[in-house]
Structure formats: structure tokens, C-alpha cells
Amino acid sequence: MQTARTTTPLFVSQTLLHLRAISDFVALLGLLWGVALGLAVAHFGHNDIGLTTQIVGAALLQKLPSLTVAMVLAVRLVLFQSLERDGNAGLGADMLAAVWTSCVALVVFVALALLGLAVGIESDAAGMAHIWLDQIGQSYSVWELPRLFARMCLIALGLGWIGHVDRLLLRTRHENPSRSATRLLWLMIIAILVVEVFDSYLNGMPT
């Protein structure tokens, strides 16, 4: 049985490995998406400022960040389980590493997306970035932020659990590695979509 003393270093090392593998990619995705959205806002957003700010807030601060980070993390965990995983790591280490990685990656994505948004707006309409960012901030519900992180943590827990269970119960010694990796990726994608759809269902329920 593993103790906290043996589990903690594995959890920390897994988290650092995950972050080194995906943080730059997540940052690039966030920056590119923010720049593209900023260019669109600066060029077309003056027709309906209220609608534009709602769309931008939804695109940058609601479903897109958790979906993007979750998909990138799923690919990372599939590769990690196939190529790098420490055989001594327990379920707790796998799940906690996935959660911490997802939270850091989510912050990186949102921060770079907002930076890219400002850059995109300034490149097409100089001096307007602070105005648009202020509009977006006013239209964004502060309760969406903890909901975003809660959803991300739930998805990450599920991905860490699926990766561990797949390795212990579903994978066989003679199974083709590409087949097992494909199955694991599909299971993770289904888990991501289930959480996102369930979250949308709960959010749409009358109060």
C-alpha cells in the first residue's frame, strides 16, 4: 500500500511532466484564438456592441476554455499512459496530477486568450482594446468563473480515473498499443462531452 510519502513525489512529478508537455501548446492555442477573435471584434463588432461582448465572453470564458484544455489533456494522458507512466503511481496520484495540470493549463489558456484578444483589437483598431475589455468584463457573470474551474476539475478527475482504470482493467498484455490508445482517447472524449452536456443541462434548468 502506498503512503502519502511515496505518493506525493509521484503526483508532483506527474504534474510537472504534464505541464511541460502541454502548457506551451495550450498557451499558443489561447493566444491564436484570442487574436483571431480580437480581429473579428475590431472589424465587425461595432454593429451590435452588446451582442458582440456576450459572444466574446462566451467564447473566451465559458465552454471553450474547458473543452480546449480537456481535449489537450486527454491526448497528453493517452500518450503518458502509453509511453511515460511510472508503474508505481497510484490512482490518487493520477487523478490529482490531472486536476492540478488542468487548473494551471486553464489559467494559461484564459490569460493568453485575453492577451491575444487585446492584441487583435489593437492591431485593427488602435486604442480600443481597453474599451472592449471593459465591456466584456461588465457583461461577464462572476459566477461563471468558479463554475468553469469546478467543471474543469470534474473533467480532469474523470480523465485521470479513466486512464488508471484502462491500464489496470481494460488493457491486455498482447493488445496492440495503438488500439488501446485509441480506445482510451475515445473514452476520455466521451467523458468530456458527458460532463459538458450535463453542466449545460443543469445551467439550463429553471431555478
CSV table of C-alpha atoms in Angstrom, one decimal:
chain,number,residue,atom,x,y,z
A,1,MET,CA,0.0,0.0,0.0
A,2,GLN,CA,1.3,3.4,-0.9
A,3,THR,CA,1.7,6.1,1.7
A,4,ALA,CA,1.5,9.9,1.4
A,5,ARG,CA,5.3,10.0,1.5
A,6,THR,CA,5.5,7.8,-1.6
A,7,THR,CA,2.5,9.2,-3.4
A,8,THR,CA,3.3,12.9,-3.2
A,9,PRO,CA,6.6,12.9,-5.2
A,10,LEU,CA,4.9,10.8,-7.9
A,11,PHE,CA,2.0,13.2,-8.0
A,12,VAL,CA,4.3,16.2,-8.2
A,13,SER,CA,6.5,14.7,-10.9
A,14,GLN,CA,3.5,13.7,-13.0
A,15,THR,CA,2.1,17.2,-12.7
A,16,LEU,CA,5.3,18.8,-13.8
A,17,LEU,CA,5.6,16.3,-16.7
A,18,HIS,CA,2.1,17.1,-17.9
A,19,LEU,CA,2.6,20.8,-17.6
A,20,ARG,CA,5.9,20.7,-19.5
A,21,ALA,CA,4.2,18.7,-22.3
A,22,ILE,CA,1.0,20.8,-22.8
A,23,SER,CA,1.5,24.3,-21.3
A,24,ASP,CA,3.2,25.8,-24.4
A,25,PHE,CA,0.6,24.2,-26.7
A,26,VAL,CA,-2.3,25.5,-24.6
A,27,ALA,CA,-0.8,28.9,-24.5
A,28,LEU,CA,-0.4,29.0,-28.2
A,29,LEU,CA,-4.0,27.9,-28.8
A,30,GLY,CA,-5.3,30.6,-26.4
A,31,LEU,CA,-3.2,33.3,-28.0
A,32,LEU,CA,-4.2,32.4,-31.5
A,33,TRP,CA,-7.8,32.1,-30.7
A,34,GLY,CA,-7.7,35.5,-28.8
A,35,VAL,CA,-6.0,37.3,-31.7
A,36,ALA,CA,-8.5,35.9,-34.2
A,37,LEU,CA,-11.4,36.9,-32.1
A,38,GLY,CA,-9.9,40.3,-31.4
A,39,LEU,CA,-9.6,41.0,-35.1
A,40,ALA,CA,-13.2,39.9,-35.7
A,41,VAL,CA,-14.4,42.1,-32.8
A,42,ALA,CA,-12.5,45.2,-34.0
A,43,HIS,CA,-13.7,44.8,-37.6
A,44,PHE,CA,-17.3,43.7,-37.1
A,45,GLY,CA,-18.2,44.4,-33.5
A,46,HIS,CA,-19.4,47.9,-33.9
A,47,ASN,CA,-22.7,46.8,-35.4
A,48,ASP,CA,-24.0,45.5,-32.1
A,49,ILE,CA,-21.7,46.0,-29.1
A,50,GLY,CA,-23.9,44.3,-26.6
A,51,LEU,CA,-24.2,41.1,-28.7
A,52,THR,CA,-20.5,41.2,-29.5
A,53,THR,CA,-19.4,41.4,-25.9
A,54,GLN,CA,-21.7,38.5,-25.0
A,55,ILE,CA,-20.3,36.3,-27.8
A,56,VAL,CA,-16.7,37.1,-26.9
A,57,GLY,CA,-17.4,36.5,-23.2
A,58,ALA,CA,-18.9,33.1,-24.0
A,59,ALA,CA,-16.2,32.2,-26.5
A,60,LEU,CA,-13.3,33.1,-24.1
A,61,LEU,CA,-14.6,32.5,-20.6
A,62,GLN,CA,-17.2,29.7,-20.6
A,63,LYS,CA,-17.2,26.4,-22.6
A,64,LEU,CA,-14.3,26.9,-24.9
A,65,PRO,CA,-11.5,27.0,-22.3
A,66,SER,CA,-12.6,23.8,-20.5
A,67,LEU,CA,-13.2,22.0,-23.8
A,68,THR,CA,-9.9,23.0,-25.2
A,69,VAL,CA,-7.8,22.2,-22.1
A,70,ALA,CA,-9.7,19.0,-21.6
A,71,MET,CA,-9.0,17.7,-25.1
A,72,VAL,CA,-5.4,18.6,-25.0
A,73,LEU,CA,-5.1,17.0,-21.5
A,74,ALA,CA,-6.8,13.9,-22.8
A,75,VAL,CA,-4.3,13.5,-25.6
A,76,ARG,CA,-1.5,14.1,-23.2
A,77,LEU,CA,-2.8,11.4,-20.7
A,78,VAL,CA,-3.1,8.9,-23.5
A,79,LEU,CA,0.5,9.4,-24.6
A,80,PHE,CA,1.6,9.4,-20.9
A,81,GLN,CA,-0.1,6.2,-20.1
A,82,SER,CA,1.4,4.6,-23.2
A,83,LEU,CA,4.9,5.9,-23.0
A,84,GLU,CA,6.0,7.5,-19.8
A,85,ARG,CA,3.8,6.4,-16.9
A,86,ASP,CA,5.5,5.3,-13.7
A,87,GLY,CA,4.2,1.9,-12.8
A,88,ASN,CA,4.2,2.7,-9.1
A,89,ALA,CA,1.9,5.6,-9.4
A,90,GLY,CA,-1.5,5.1,-7.7
A,91,LEU,CA,-5.0,6.2,-8.6
A,92,GLY,CA,-4.7,9.2,-6.3
A,93,ALA,CA,-1.5,10.4,-8.0
A,94,ASP,CA,-3.0,10.1,-11.5
A,95,MET,CA,-6.2,12.0,-10.6
A,96,LEU,CA,-4.6,14.8,-8.6
A,97,ALA,CA,-1.9,15.3,-11.2
A,98,ALA,CA,-4.6,15.6,-13.9
A,99,VAL,CA,-6.6,18.1,-11.7
A,100,TRP,CA,-3.6,20.4,-11.0
A,101,THR,CA,-2.5,20.3,-14.6
A,102,SER,CA,-5.9,21.2,-15.9
A,103,CYS,CA,-6.3,24.1,-13.5
A,104,VAL,CA,-2.9,25.6,-14.4
A,105,ALA,CA,-3.5,25.0,-18.1
A,106,LEU,CA,-6.9,26.6,-17.8
A,107,VAL,CA,-5.4,29.8,-16.3
A,108,VAL,CA,-2.7,29.8,-19.0
A,109,PHE,CA,-5.3,29.5,-21.8
A,110,VAL,CA,-7.6,32.2,-20.5
A,111,ALA,CA,-4.7,34.6,-19.8
A,112,LEU,CA,-3.2,34.2,-23.2
A,113,ALA,CA,-6.6,34.3,-24.9
A,114,LEU,CA,-7.4,37.7,-23.2
A,115,LEU,CA,-3.9,38.9,-24.2
A,116,GLY,CA,-4.5,37.8,-27.7
A,117,LEU,CA,-7.9,39.5,-27.7
A,118,ALA,CA,-6.3,42.8,-26.8
A,119,VAL,CA,-3.5,42.4,-29.4
A,120,GLY,CA,-6.1,41.5,-32.1
A,121,ILE,CA,-8.2,44.5,-31.3
A,122,GLU,CA,-5.3,46.9,-31.1
A,123,SER,CA,-3.9,45.7,-34.4
A,124,ASP,CA,-7.1,46.7,-36.2
A,125,ALA,CA,-8.4,49.5,-34.0
A,126,ALA,CA,-5.7,51.2,-32.0
A,127,GLY,CA,-6.7,52.4,-28.6
A,128,MET,CA,-9.9,50.4,-28.4
A,129,ALA,CA,-8.7,47.3,-26.6
A,130,HIS,CA,-9.4,48.7,-23.1
A,131,ILE,CA,-12.9,49.8,-24.1
A,132,TRP,CA,-13.8,46.3,-25.4
A,133,LEU,CA,-12.2,44.5,-22.5
A,134,ASP,CA,-14.1,46.7,-20.0
A,135,GLN,CA,-17.4,45.9,-21.9
A,136,ILE,CA,-16.6,42.2,-21.7
A,137,GLY,CA,-15.8,42.4,-18.0
A,138,GLN,CA,-19.1,44.1,-17.3
A,139,SER,CA,-21.2,41.6,-19.2
A,140,TYR,CA,-19.4,38.6,-17.7
A,141,SER,CA,-21.1,37.0,-14.7
A,142,VAL,CA,-18.6,36.4,-11.9
A,143,TRP,CA,-20.3,33.1,-11.0
A,144,GLU,CA,-19.2,31.7,-14.3
A,145,LEU,CA,-15.6,31.6,-13.1
A,146,PRO,CA,-15.9,29.1,-10.2
A,147,ARG,CA,-18.3,27.1,-12.4
A,148,LEU,CA,-15.6,26.9,-15.1
A,149,PHE,CA,-13.0,25.7,-12.6
A,150,ALA,CA,-15.4,23.2,-11.0
A,151,ARG,CA,-16.3,21.8,-14.4
A,152,MET,CA,-12.6,21.6,-15.3
A,153,CYS,CA,-11.7,19.8,-12.1
A,154,LEU,CA,-14.5,17.3,-12.5
A,155,ILE,CA,-13.4,16.5,-16.1
A,156,ALA,CA,-9.8,16.2,-15.0
A,157,LEU,CA,-10.7,13.8,-12.2
A,158,GLY,CA,-12.6,11.7,-14.7
A,159,LEU,CA,-9.8,11.6,-17.2
A,160,GLY,CA,-7.2,10.6,-14.5
A,161,TRP,CA,-9.6,7.9,-13.3
A,162,ILE,CA,-10.3,6.6,-16.8
A,163,GLY,CA,-6.6,6.5,-17.6
A,164,HIS,CA,-5.8,4.5,-14.5
A,165,VAL,CA,-8.7,2.1,-14.8
A,166,ASP,CA,-8.0,1.5,-18.5
A,167,ARG,CA,-4.4,0.5,-17.7
A,168,LEU,CA,-5.4,-1.9,-14.9
A,169,LEU,CA,-8.6,-3.5,-16.2
A,170,LEU,CA,-9.1,-3.0,-20.0
A,171,ARG,CA,-5.6,-3.2,-21.4
A,172,THR,CA,-4.2,-6.7,-22.1
A,173,ARG,CA,-0.6,-7.7,-22.5
A,174,HIS,CA,-1.0,-8.7,-26.1
A,175,GLU,CA,-3.2,-5.8,-27.2
A,176,ASN,CA,-2.0,-3.6,-30.0
A,177,PRO,CA,-0.8,-0.3,-28.3
A,178,SER,CA,-2.4,1.8,-31.0
A,179,ARG,CA,-5.7,0.1,-30.4
A,180,SER,CA,-5.6,0.6,-26.6
A,181,ALA,CA,-4.6,4.3,-27.1
A,182,THR,CA,-7.5,4.8,-29.5
A,183,ARG,CA,-9.9,3.2,-27.0
A,184,LEU,CA,-8.6,5.3,-24.2
A,185,LEU,CA,-8.9,8.5,-26.2
A,186,TRP,CA,-12.5,7.8,-27.1
A,187,LEU,CA,-13.4,7.0,-23.5
A,188,MET,CA,-11.9,10.3,-22.5
A,189,ILE,CA,-13.7,12.3,-25.2
A,190,ILE,CA,-17.0,10.7,-24.2
A,191,ALA,CA,-16.4,11.6,-20.6
A,192,ILE,CA,-15.6,15.2,-21.5
A,193,LEU,CA,-18.7,15.6,-23.6
A,194,VAL,CA,-20.9,14.0,-20.9
A,195,VAL,CA,-19.7,16.5,-18.3
A,196,GLU,CA,-20.1,19.4,-20.6
A,197,VAL,CA,-23.6,18.4,-21.6
A,198,PHE,CA,-24.6,17.7,-18.0
A,199,ASP,CA,-23.3,21.1,-17.0
A,200,SER,CA,-25.3,22.8,-19.8
A,201,TYR,CA,-28.4,20.8,-18.7
A,202,LEU,CA,-28.0,21.9,-15.0
A,203,ASN,CA,-27.4,25.5,-16.1
A,204,GLY,CA,-30.5,25.5,-18.2
A,205,MET,CA,-32.8,24.2,-15.5
A,206,PRO,CA,-35.3,26.7,-14.1
A,207,THR,CA,-34.5,28.0,-10.6
